[in-house]
mmCIF file of C-alpha atoms in Angstrom:
data_model
loop_
_atom_site.group_PDB
_atom_site.id
_atom_site.type_symbol
_atom_site.label_atom_id
_atom_site.label_comp_id
_atom_site.label_asym_id
_atom_site.label_seq_id
_atom_site.Cartn_x
_atom_site.Cartn_y
_atom_site.Cartn_z
ATOM 1 C CA MET A 72 156.274 -0.435 -92.956
ATOM 2 C CA LYS A 73 157.580 2.741 -91.428
ATOM 3 C CA ARG A 74 155.906 5.934 -90.348
ATOM 4 C CA ILE A 75 157.410 9.179 -89.150
ATOM 5 C CA HIS A 76 155.303 11.626 -87.170
ATOM 6 C CA LEU A 77 156.313 15.180 -86.504
ATOM 7 C CA LEU A 78 155.465 16.604 -83.126
ATOM 8 C CA PHE A 79 155.339 20.363 -82.816
ATOM 9 C CA LEU A 80 154.027 22.266 -79.853
ATOM 10 C CA VAL A 81 154.541 25.958 -79.317
ATOM 11 C CA SER A 82 153.526 27.664 -76.108
ATOM 12 C CA VAL A 83 153.844 31.388 -75.542
ATOM 13 C CA LEU A 84 152.361 32.608 -72.285
ATOM 14 C CA ILE A 85 151.518 36.288 -72.546
ATOM 15 C CA PHE A 86 148.023 36.221 -71.046
ATOM 16 C CA ILE A 87 146.883 33.784 -73.723
ATOM 17 C CA LYS A 88 144.705 30.833 -72.700
ATOM 18 C CA SER A 89 146.136 27.731 -74.316
ATOM 19 C CA PHE A 90 145.990 23.942 -74.037
ATOM 20 C CA SER A 91 149.640 23.663 -75.107
ATOM 21 C CA GLN A 92 150.949 23.169 -71.584
ATOM 22 C CA ASN A 93 150.409 19.778 -70.003
ATOM 23 C CA LYS A 94 150.405 21.380 -66.544
ATOM 24 C CA PRO A 95 149.472 25.033 -67.197
ATOM 25 C CA VAL A 96 148.889 25.829 -63.538
ATOM 26 C CA LEU A 97 152.619 25.354 -62.892
ATOM 27 C CA TYR A 98 153.774 27.622 -65.695
ATOM 28 C CA ASP A 99 156.296 30.123 -64.264
ATOM 29 C CA PHE A 100 155.592 28.876 -60.719
ATOM 30 C CA THR A 101 159.329 28.767 -60.041
ATOM 31 C CA GLU A 102 158.994 27.533 -56.458
ATOM 32 C CA VAL A 103 158.602 23.962 -57.789
ATOM 33 C CA PRO A 104 161.207 22.235 -60.015
ATOM 34 C CA GLN A 105 158.534 20.922 -62.422
ATOM 35 C CA VAL A 106 158.385 24.434 -63.881
ATOM 36 C CA LEU A 107 161.488 23.489 -65.883
ATOM 37 C CA MET A 108 159.437 20.856 -67.741
ATOM 38 C CA LEU A 109 157.189 23.622 -69.045
ATOM 39 C CA ASN A 110 159.858 26.259 -69.612
ATOM 40 C CA PRO A 111 163.491 25.078 -69.624
ATOM 41 C CA GLY A 112 164.503 28.737 -69.462
ATOM 42 C CA ALA A 113 162.627 29.553 -66.246
ATOM 43 C CA ASP A 114 164.319 31.831 -63.713
ATOM 44 C CA VAL A 115 165.040 29.325 -60.916
ATOM 45 C CA THR A 116 167.438 29.668 -57.975
ATOM 46 C CA TYR A 117 167.712 26.091 -56.660
ATOM 47 C CA LYS A 118 171.041 24.532 -55.725
ATOM 48 C CA TRP A 119 169.661 21.040 -56.326
ATOM 49 C CA HIS A 120 166.457 19.012 -56.237
ATOM 50 C CA VAL A 121 165.402 15.359 -56.155
ATOM 51 C CA GLY A 122 161.836 14.214 -56.733
ATOM 52 C CA VAL A 123 160.145 11.296 -55.004
ATOM 53 C CA PRO A 124 159.649 8.588 -57.669
ATOM 54 C CA ALA A 125 156.051 8.407 -58.952
ATOM 55 C CA PHE A 126 154.836 10.949 -56.342
ATOM 56 C CA SER A 127 156.585 14.265 -56.960
ATOM 57 C CA GLY A 128 155.134 14.686 -60.430
ATOM 58 C CA ILE A 129 151.675 13.264 -61.123
ATOM 59 C CA SER A 130 149.334 15.231 -63.341
ATOM 60 C CA VAL A 131 146.060 14.548 -65.117
ATOM 61 C CA THR A 132 144.426 17.008 -67.483
ATOM 62 C CA ALA A 133 141.008 16.199 -68.899
ATOM 63 C CA GLY A 134 138.392 18.234 -70.652
ATOM 64 C CA VAL A 135 135.269 17.999 -72.761
ATOM 65 C CA LYS A 136 134.514 20.802 -75.217
ATOM 66 C CA GLY A 137 130.855 21.447 -75.867
ATOM 67 C CA PHE A 138 129.333 19.295 -73.110
ATOM 68 C CA LYS A 139 128.602 19.518 -69.389
ATOM 69 C CA VAL A 140 127.514 16.606 -67.200
ATOM 70 C CA THR A 141 124.631 18.725 -65.905
ATOM 71 C CA ASP A 142 123.278 18.913 -69.469
ATOM 72 C CA LEU A 143 122.297 15.272 -69.094
ATOM 73 C CA PHE A 144 121.904 14.521 -65.388
ATOM 74 C CA ALA A 145 120.492 17.735 -63.919
ATOM 75 C CA ASN A 146 117.391 17.207 -61.772
ATOM 76 C CA ASP A 147 115.231 19.589 -63.804
ATOM 77 C CA GLY A 148 112.153 17.448 -64.458
ATOM 78 C CA ILE A 149 113.028 16.841 -68.120
ATOM 79 C CA ASP A 150 113.023 13.223 -69.300
ATOM 80 C CA ILE A 151 116.572 11.908 -69.728
ATOM 81 C CA ASN A 152 115.765 10.541 -73.198
ATOM 82 C CA THR A 153 114.694 14.021 -74.289
ATOM 83 C CA LYS A 154 117.915 15.489 -72.917
ATOM 84 C CA LEU A 155 119.983 12.752 -74.564
ATOM 85 C CA GLU A 156 118.352 13.436 -77.927
ATOM 86 C CA LYS A 157 118.977 17.178 -77.568
ATOM 87 C CA LEU A 158 122.581 16.509 -76.592
ATOM 88 C CA ILE A 159 123.220 14.251 -79.591
ATOM 89 C CA PHE A 160 121.743 16.687 -82.112
ATOM 90 C CA SER A 161 123.128 19.938 -80.647
ATOM 91 C CA ARG A 162 126.792 18.959 -80.480
ATOM 92 C CA THR A 163 129.136 19.693 -83.409
ATOM 93 C CA PRO A 164 132.024 17.695 -84.931
ATOM 94 C CA ASN A 165 134.406 20.232 -83.368
ATOM 95 C CA ASP A 166 133.418 19.117 -79.850
ATOM 96 C CA HIS A 167 135.971 16.741 -78.390
ATOM 97 C CA VAL A 168 137.330 14.916 -75.374
ATOM 98 C CA TYR A 169 140.950 15.469 -74.330
ATOM 99 C CA ILE A 170 142.956 13.573 -71.696
ATOM 100 C CA ASN A 171 146.621 13.991 -70.758
ATOM 101 C CA GLN A 172 148.238 12.063 -67.906
ATOM 102 C CA GLN A 173 151.863 12.127 -66.715
ATOM 103 C CA ILE A 174 153.759 10.299 -63.997
ATOM 104 C CA GLU A 175 157.345 11.289 -63.220
ATOM 105 C CA LEU A 176 159.491 8.334 -62.199
ATOM 106 C CA ILE A 177 162.737 10.304 -61.955
ATOM 107 C CA ASN A 178 163.226 14.058 -61.612
ATOM 108 C CA ALA A 179 166.444 15.583 -60.304
ATOM 109 C CA GLY A 180 168.748 18.518 -60.880
ATOM 110 C CA ILE A 181 171.878 20.274 -59.679
ATOM 111 C CA ARG A 182 173.474 23.685 -60.158
ATOM 112 C CA LEU A 183 176.970 23.617 -61.643
ATOM 113 C CA PRO A 184 179.925 25.244 -59.845
ATOM 114 C CA ASN A 185 179.855 28.245 -62.212
ATOM 115 C CA ASP A 186 176.518 29.179 -60.521
ATOM 116 C CA LYS A 187 175.030 30.039 -63.926
ATOM 117 C CA ASP A 188 173.926 26.660 -65.257
ATOM 118 C CA TYR A 189 171.325 24.359 -63.761
ATOM 119 C CA ILE A 190 171.208 20.788 -65.081
ATOM 120 C CA SER A 191 167.980 18.791 -64.693
ATOM 121 C CA PHE A 192 167.160 15.283 -65.880
ATOM 122 C CA GLY A 193 164.611 12.539 -65.443
ATOM 123 C CA PHE A 194 162.127 10.107 -66.924
ATOM 124 C CA TYR A 195 158.337 10.253 -67.159
ATOM 125 C CA GLU A 196 155.441 8.296 -68.646
ATOM 126 C CA GLU A 197 152.760 10.126 -70.610
ATOM 127 C CA PHE A 198 149.344 9.137 -71.989
ATOM 128 C CA ASN A 199 147.366 11.279 -74.439
ATOM 129 C CA LEU A 200 143.913 10.919 -75.960
ATOM 130 C CA ILE A 201 141.893 13.229 -78.157
ATOM 131 C CA ALA A 202 138.618 12.110 -79.725
ATOM 132 C CA TYR A 203 136.217 14.252 -81.754
ATOM 133 C CA TYR A 204 132.443 13.880 -81.655
ATOM 134 C CA PRO A 205 131.246 11.743 -84.619
ATOM 135 C CA LYS A 206 127.903 13.506 -84.927
ATOM 136 C CA ASP A 207 126.459 11.668 -87.921
ATOM 137 C CA LEU A 208 127.436 8.269 -86.531
ATOM 138 C CA ALA A 209 125.937 9.177 -83.143
ATOM 139 C CA ILE A 210 122.641 10.184 -84.776
ATOM 140 C CA PHE A 211 122.617 6.978 -86.817
ATOM 141 C CA GLY A 212 123.230 4.935 -83.671
ATOM 142 C CA PHE A 213 120.453 6.788 -81.828
ATOM 143 C CA GLU A 214 117.633 6.697 -84.380
ATOM 144 C CA GLY A 215 118.899 4.534 -87.247
ATOM 145 C CA ASN A 216 118.132 5.383 -90.858
ATOM 146 C CA LYS A 217 114.428 6.084 -90.357
ATOM 147 C CA GLU A 218 114.757 9.426 -92.186
ATOM 148 C CA ILE A 219 114.758 8.431 -95.854
ATOM 149 C CA GLY A 220 117.295 10.394 -97.880
ATOM 150 C CA ARG A 221 119.338 11.597 -94.910
ATOM 151 C CA VAL A 222 123.069 11.376 -95.631
ATOM 152 C CA PHE A 223 125.402 10.185 -92.875
ATOM 153 C CA ASN A 224 129.038 11.285 -93.252
ATOM 154 C CA ALA A 225 131.966 9.364 -91.706
ATOM 155 C CA GLU A 226 134.282 12.392 -91.902
ATOM 156 C CA SER A 227 133.785 13.363 -88.247
ATOM 157 C CA PHE A 228 135.050 9.998 -86.957
ATOM 158 C CA LYS A 229 138.604 10.750 -85.803
ATOM 159 C CA PHE A 230 140.704 10.108 -82.722
ATOM 160 C CA LYS A 231 144.308 9.649 -81.613
ATOM 161 C CA THR A 232 145.817 8.115 -78.493
ATOM 162 C CA ASP A 233 149.367 7.234 -77.499
ATOM 163 C CA LEU A 234 151.460 6.040 -74.565
ATOM 164 C CA VAL A 235 155.124 7.075 -74.400
ATOM 165 C CA GLY A 236 158.088 7.078 -72.065
ATOM 166 C CA VAL A 237 160.362 10.131 -72.142
ATOM 167 C CA LEU A 238 163.995 10.260 -71.001
ATOM 168 C CA HIS A 239 165.253 13.842 -70.811
ATOM 169 C CA ILE A 240 168.086 16.153 -69.791
ATOM 170 C CA GLY A 241 168.091 19.944 -69.847
ATOM 171 C CA ILE A 242 170.191 22.990 -69.077
ATOM 172 C CA ASP A 243 168.993 26.370 -67.828
ATOM 173 C CA ARG A 244 171.509 29.241 -68.025
ATOM 174 C CA ARG A 245 171.224 32.568 -66.260
ATOM 175 C CA PHE A 246 173.033 35.051 -68.501
ATOM 176 C CA ASN A 247 172.326 38.024 -66.252
ATOM 177 C CA GLU A 248 169.689 39.286 -63.828
ATOM 178 C CA LYS A 249 167.320 40.036 -66.686
ATOM 179 C CA PHE A 250 167.673 37.052 -69.009
ATOM 180 C CA ASN A 251 167.509 33.250 -68.710
ATOM 181 C CA ALA A 252 167.428 30.715 -71.535
ATOM 182 C CA GLY A 253 167.371 26.942 -71.583
ATOM 183 C CA ALA A 254 166.902 23.810 -73.660
ATOM 184 C CA ARG A 255 165.944 20.195 -73.031
ATOM 185 C CA PHE A 256 166.785 17.090 -75.053
ATOM 186 C CA LYS A 257 164.294 14.214 -75.026
ATOM 187 C CA ILE A 258 164.304 10.601 -76.174
ATOM 188 C CA TYR A 259 160.799 9.298 -76.833
ATOM 189 C CA SER A 260 159.928 5.614 -76.533
ATOM 190 C CA SER A 261 156.420 4.944 -77.849
ATOM 191 C CA ALA A 262 154.835 1.887 -76.234
ATOM 192 C CA ALA A 263 151.607 2.171 -78.211
ATOM 193 C CA GLU A 264 149.750 4.436 -80.589
ATOM 194 C CA VAL A 265 146.326 4.137 -82.205
ATOM 195 C CA LYS A 266 144.785 6.714 -84.502
ATOM 196 C CA SER A 267 142.072 7.119 -87.092
ATOM 197 C CA LEU A 268 142.129 10.352 -89.078
ATOM 198 C CA HIS A 269 141.064 11.658 -92.507
ATOM 199 C CA ASN A 270 138.100 9.299 -92.849
ATOM 200 C CA SER A 271 135.404 9.873 -95.449
ATOM 201 C CA GLY A 272 132.381 8.210 -96.984
ATOM 202 C CA LEU A 273 128.601 8.470 -97.094
ATOM 203 C CA PHE A 274 125.715 6.221 -96.109
ATOM 204 C CA PHE A 275 122.101 6.888 -97.062
ATOM 205 C CA THR A 276 118.799 5.139 -97.655
ATOM 206 C CA THR A 277 116.460 5.880 -100.578
ATOM 207 C CA GLN A 278 113.369 4.320 -102.112
ATOM 208 C CA GLY A 279 114.210 1.030 -103.795
ATOM 209 C CA VAL A 280 113.361 -0.419 -107.199
ATOM 210 C CA ASP A 281 113.350 -4.180 -106.563
ATOM 211 C CA ASN A 282 112.596 -3.757 -102.859
ATOM 212 C CA ILE A 283 111.156 -1.117 -100.539
ATOM 213 C CA TYR A 284 114.487 0.553 -99.674
ATOM 214 C CA ARG A 285 117.908 0.917 -101.246
ATOM 215 C CA HIS A 286 120.897 1.269 -98.882
ATOM 216 C CA THR A 287 124.056 2.876 -100.259
ATOM 217 C CA LEU A 288 127.631 3.024 -98.976
ATOM 218 C CA GLN A 289 129.342 5.586 -101.197
ATOM 219 C CA ASP A 290 133.083 6.278 -101.509
ATOM 220 C CA ILE A 291 133.896 4.718 -98.142
ATOM 221 C CA ASN A 292 137.469 5.381 -96.991
ATOM 222 C CA LEU A 293 138.018 4.364 -93.367
ATOM 223 C CA SER A 294 141.334 3.458 -91.744
ATOM 224 C CA VAL A 295 142.854 2.765 -88.339
ATOM 225 C CA GLN A 296 146.625 2.767 -87.784
ATOM 226 C CA SER A 297 148.380 1.342 -84.747
ATOM 227 C CA ALA A 298 151.919 0.723 -83.534
ATOM 228 C CA GLY A 299 153.164 -1.459 -80.700
ATOM 229 C CA LEU A 300 149.922 -3.389 -80.170
ATOM 230 C CA PHE A 301 149.579 -6.033 -82.882
ATOM 231 C CA ASN A 302 151.718 -8.799 -84.348
ATOM 232 C CA GLY A 303 150.225 -8.832 -87.814
ATOM 233 C CA THR A 304 146.484 -9.024 -87.155
ATOM 234 C CA ASP A 305 146.780 -10.562 -83.663
ATOM 235 C CA PHE A 306 146.888 -8.497 -80.474
ATOM 236 C CA ASP A 307 150.181 -8.838 -78.599
ATOM 237 C CA GLU A 308 149.073 -10.823 -75.541
ATOM 238 C CA LYS A 309 152.343 -9.981 -73.782
ATOM 239 C CA PHE A 310 151.869 -6.231 -74.270
ATOM 240 C CA TYR A 311 151.227 -5.465 -70.590
ATOM 241 C CA LYS A 312 154.101 -7.680 -69.423
ATOM 242 C CA LYS A 313 156.469 -5.903 -71.812
ATOM 243 C CA LEU A 314 155.092 -2.424 -71.096
ATOM 244 C CA SER A 315 157.980 -1.275 -68.887
ATOM 245 C CA ASN A 316 160.516 -2.345 -71.521
ATOM 246 C CA LYS A 317 158.546 -0.622 -74.273
ATOM 247 C CA LEU A 318 158.438 2.638 -72.305
ATOM 248 C CA PHE A 319 162.174 2.713 -71.588
ATOM 249 C CA LEU A 320 164.112 2.717 -74.883
ATOM 250 C CA GLY A 321 162.523 -0.526 -76.004
ATOM 251 C CA SER A 322 160.109 0.231 -78.823
ATOM 252 C CA ASN A 323 159.520 2.849 -81.529
ATOM 253 C CA LEU A 324 161.969 5.642 -80.739
ATOM 254 C CA GLY A 325 162.224 9.342 -81.448
ATOM 255 C CA VAL A 326 163.932 12.513 -80.291
ATOM 256 C CA GLY A 327 162.713 15.976 -79.406
ATOM 257 C CA PHE A 328 163.676 19.328 -77.940
ATOM 258 C CA ASP A 329 162.190 21.954 -75.633
ATOM 259 C CA PHE A 330 163.343 25.569 -75.680
ATOM 260 C CA GLY A 331 162.482 28.394 -73.327
ATOM 261 C CA LEU A 332 163.441 31.843 -72.086
ATOM 262 C CA THR A 333 162.628 34.401 -69.429
ATOM 263 C CA TYR A 334 163.212 38.129 -69.893
ATOM 264 C CA LYS A 335 162.646 40.721 -67.160
ATOM 265 C CA PRO A 336 163.275 44.237 -68.520
ATOM 266 C CA ASN A 337 162.216 45.700 -65.157
ATOM 267 C CA GLU A 338 160.558 44.714 -61.878
ATOM 268 C CA GLN A 339 157.038 45.178 -63.239
ATOM 269 C CA VAL A 340 157.372 43.268 -66.525
ATOM 270 C CA LYS A 341 158.256 39.638 -67.207
ATOM 271 C CA VAL A 342 158.114 37.912 -70.592
ATOM 272 C CA THR A 343 158.361 34.116 -70.839
ATOM 273 C CA ALA A 344 158.103 31.787 -73.817
ATOM 274 C CA SER A 345 158.586 28.085 -74.455
ATOM 275 C CA VAL A 346 158.595 25.660 -77.357
ATOM 276 C CA GLN A 347 157.838 22.076 -76.344
ATOM 277 C CA ASP A 348 158.266 18.699 -78.011
ATOM 278 C CA LEU A 349 159.771 19.839 -81.287
ATOM 279 C CA GLY A 350 160.757 16.464 -82.714
ATOM 280 C CA PHE A 351 159.563 13.154 -84.136
ATOM 281 C CA ILE A 352 158.903 9.490 -83.403
ATOM 282 C CA LYS A 353 159.804 6.899 -86.025
ATOM 283 C CA TYR A 354 157.301 4.039 -86.076
ATOM 284 C CA SER A 355 158.865 0.898 -87.571
ATOM 285 C CA LYS A 356 157.976 -1.916 -85.115
ATOM 286 C CA MET A 357 154.626 -3.713 -84.906
ATOM 287 C CA VAL A 358 152.973 -1.220 -87.272
ATOM 288 C CA THR A 359 149.494 -2.209 -88.447
ATOM 289 C CA SER A 360 146.992 -0.494 -90.724
ATOM 290 C CA ILE A 361 143.387 -1.607 -91.233
ATOM 291 C CA SER A 362 141.324 0.053 -93.947
ATOM 292 C CA ALA A 363 138.012 -0.217 -95.772
ATOM 293 C CA LYS A 364 137.531 1.434 -99.167
ATOM 294 C CA GLY A 365 134.866 1.236 -101.842
ATOM 295 C CA SER A 366 131.147 1.567 -102.537
ATOM 296 C CA TYR A 367 128.223 -0.820 -102.140
ATOM 297 C CA VAL A 368 124.498 -0.766 -102.878
ATOM 298 C CA THR A 369 121.914 -3.251 -101.612
ATOM 299 C CA GLU A 370 118.145 -3.495 -101.604
ATOM 300 C CA GLY A 371 118.124 -6.251 -99.024
ATOM 301 C CA VAL A 372 117.940 -10.026 -99.191
ATOM 302 C CA LYS A 373 116.614 -11.606 -102.361
ATOM 303 C CA LEU A 374 114.944 -14.855 -101.333
ATOM 304 C CA GLN A 375 114.991 -17.825 -103.688
ATOM 305 C CA THR A 376 111.498 -19.078 -104.463
ATOM 306 C CA PRO A 377 110.769 -21.698 -103.579
ATOM 307 C CA ILE A 378 112.993 -21.195 -100.504
ATOM 308 C CA ILE A 379 116.014 -23.480 -100.695
ATOM 309 C CA SER A 380 117.148 -24.974 -97.408
ATOM 310 C CA GLY A 381 120.763 -24.315 -96.426
ATOM 311 C CA ILE A 382 121.217 -20.917 -98.098
ATOM 312 C CA ASN A 383 122.561 -18.290 -95.680
ATOM 313 C CA TYR A 384 121.025 -15.108 -97.067
ATOM 314 C CA PHE A 385 122.540 -12.869 -94.398
ATOM 315 C CA GLN A 386 126.015 -14.217 -95.205
ATOM 316 C CA GLN A 387 125.422 -13.306 -98.839
ATOM 317 C CA ILE A 388 125.046 -9.663 -97.809
ATOM 318 C CA ILE A 389 128.201 -9.812 -95.667
ATOM 319 C CA ASP A 390 130.154 -11.398 -98.527
ATOM 320 C CA GLY A 391 128.923 -8.721 -100.922
ATOM 321 C CA VAL A 392 130.049 -5.889 -98.623
ATOM 322 C CA GLU A 393 133.457 -7.507 -98.050
ATOM 323 C CA GLN A 394 134.005 -7.911 -101.792
ATOM 324 C CA ALA A 395 133.040 -4.311 -102.543
ATOM 325 C CA ILE A 396 134.765 -2.558 -99.623
#
């Protein structure tokens, strides 16, 4: 089983707020060499640079859209259960959590004798996570299905996380005093990826015919895909021991490119632009997909009368769901 993912990230910084940059605070801050990781065409003047392994480039970006910690824990005299209920019901499926973490293990560069070209190279580890708020599932977990007829939708359940190692080399050329352009070539080594996207399906409770309530799972289509974590259905117990090998050209591989430029028509105006991670990763090793599809209706356990010893009524329900979905 093989999967190919396209990665495309465009970042143009002309007073536009964007989450495209992993380290936006460094964008066009040419005093530090890491600026070349954001814009390979930055206007830099270094002769050479060498980073301290694992210390010169550590970054963590995290954010939560639609939620503040004070919404829940502020000392405002409101009961925390009331605030939790308000928080659960007021959020939308577009609210999400985002985490990006990078550690540079190697980062170095040198200017060539022609004094126009600056070569930089290195290796870094990167972790990404984005998870959207599954509103209907959160409400169901908070108050159950006490509201008869309410429909719970699984569509909002979606997340993606990955851990990759990136080996890279780039060139930054100064064509003249006004214009710089550069490019960077990357080799991706994905140690692990887990994602669940494009889910669908409904769950609702109505008045029953043979029992008090009827519970319905309708058109369920749930799936989770992973790479690098499982041998078949078993978790790779040696994953952590093999992590360094997986990150450095040892697992699912891919290639990518960064492009960037800097244009200064005069002393008062500067225009910069960059395209990052234009490329793909080919997933062909330790690829696993788990899915559940189908529909199921139950009105609860039907007891045999007289009650027969040894019958596992709960297992009958489980078996029925597994056969249908």
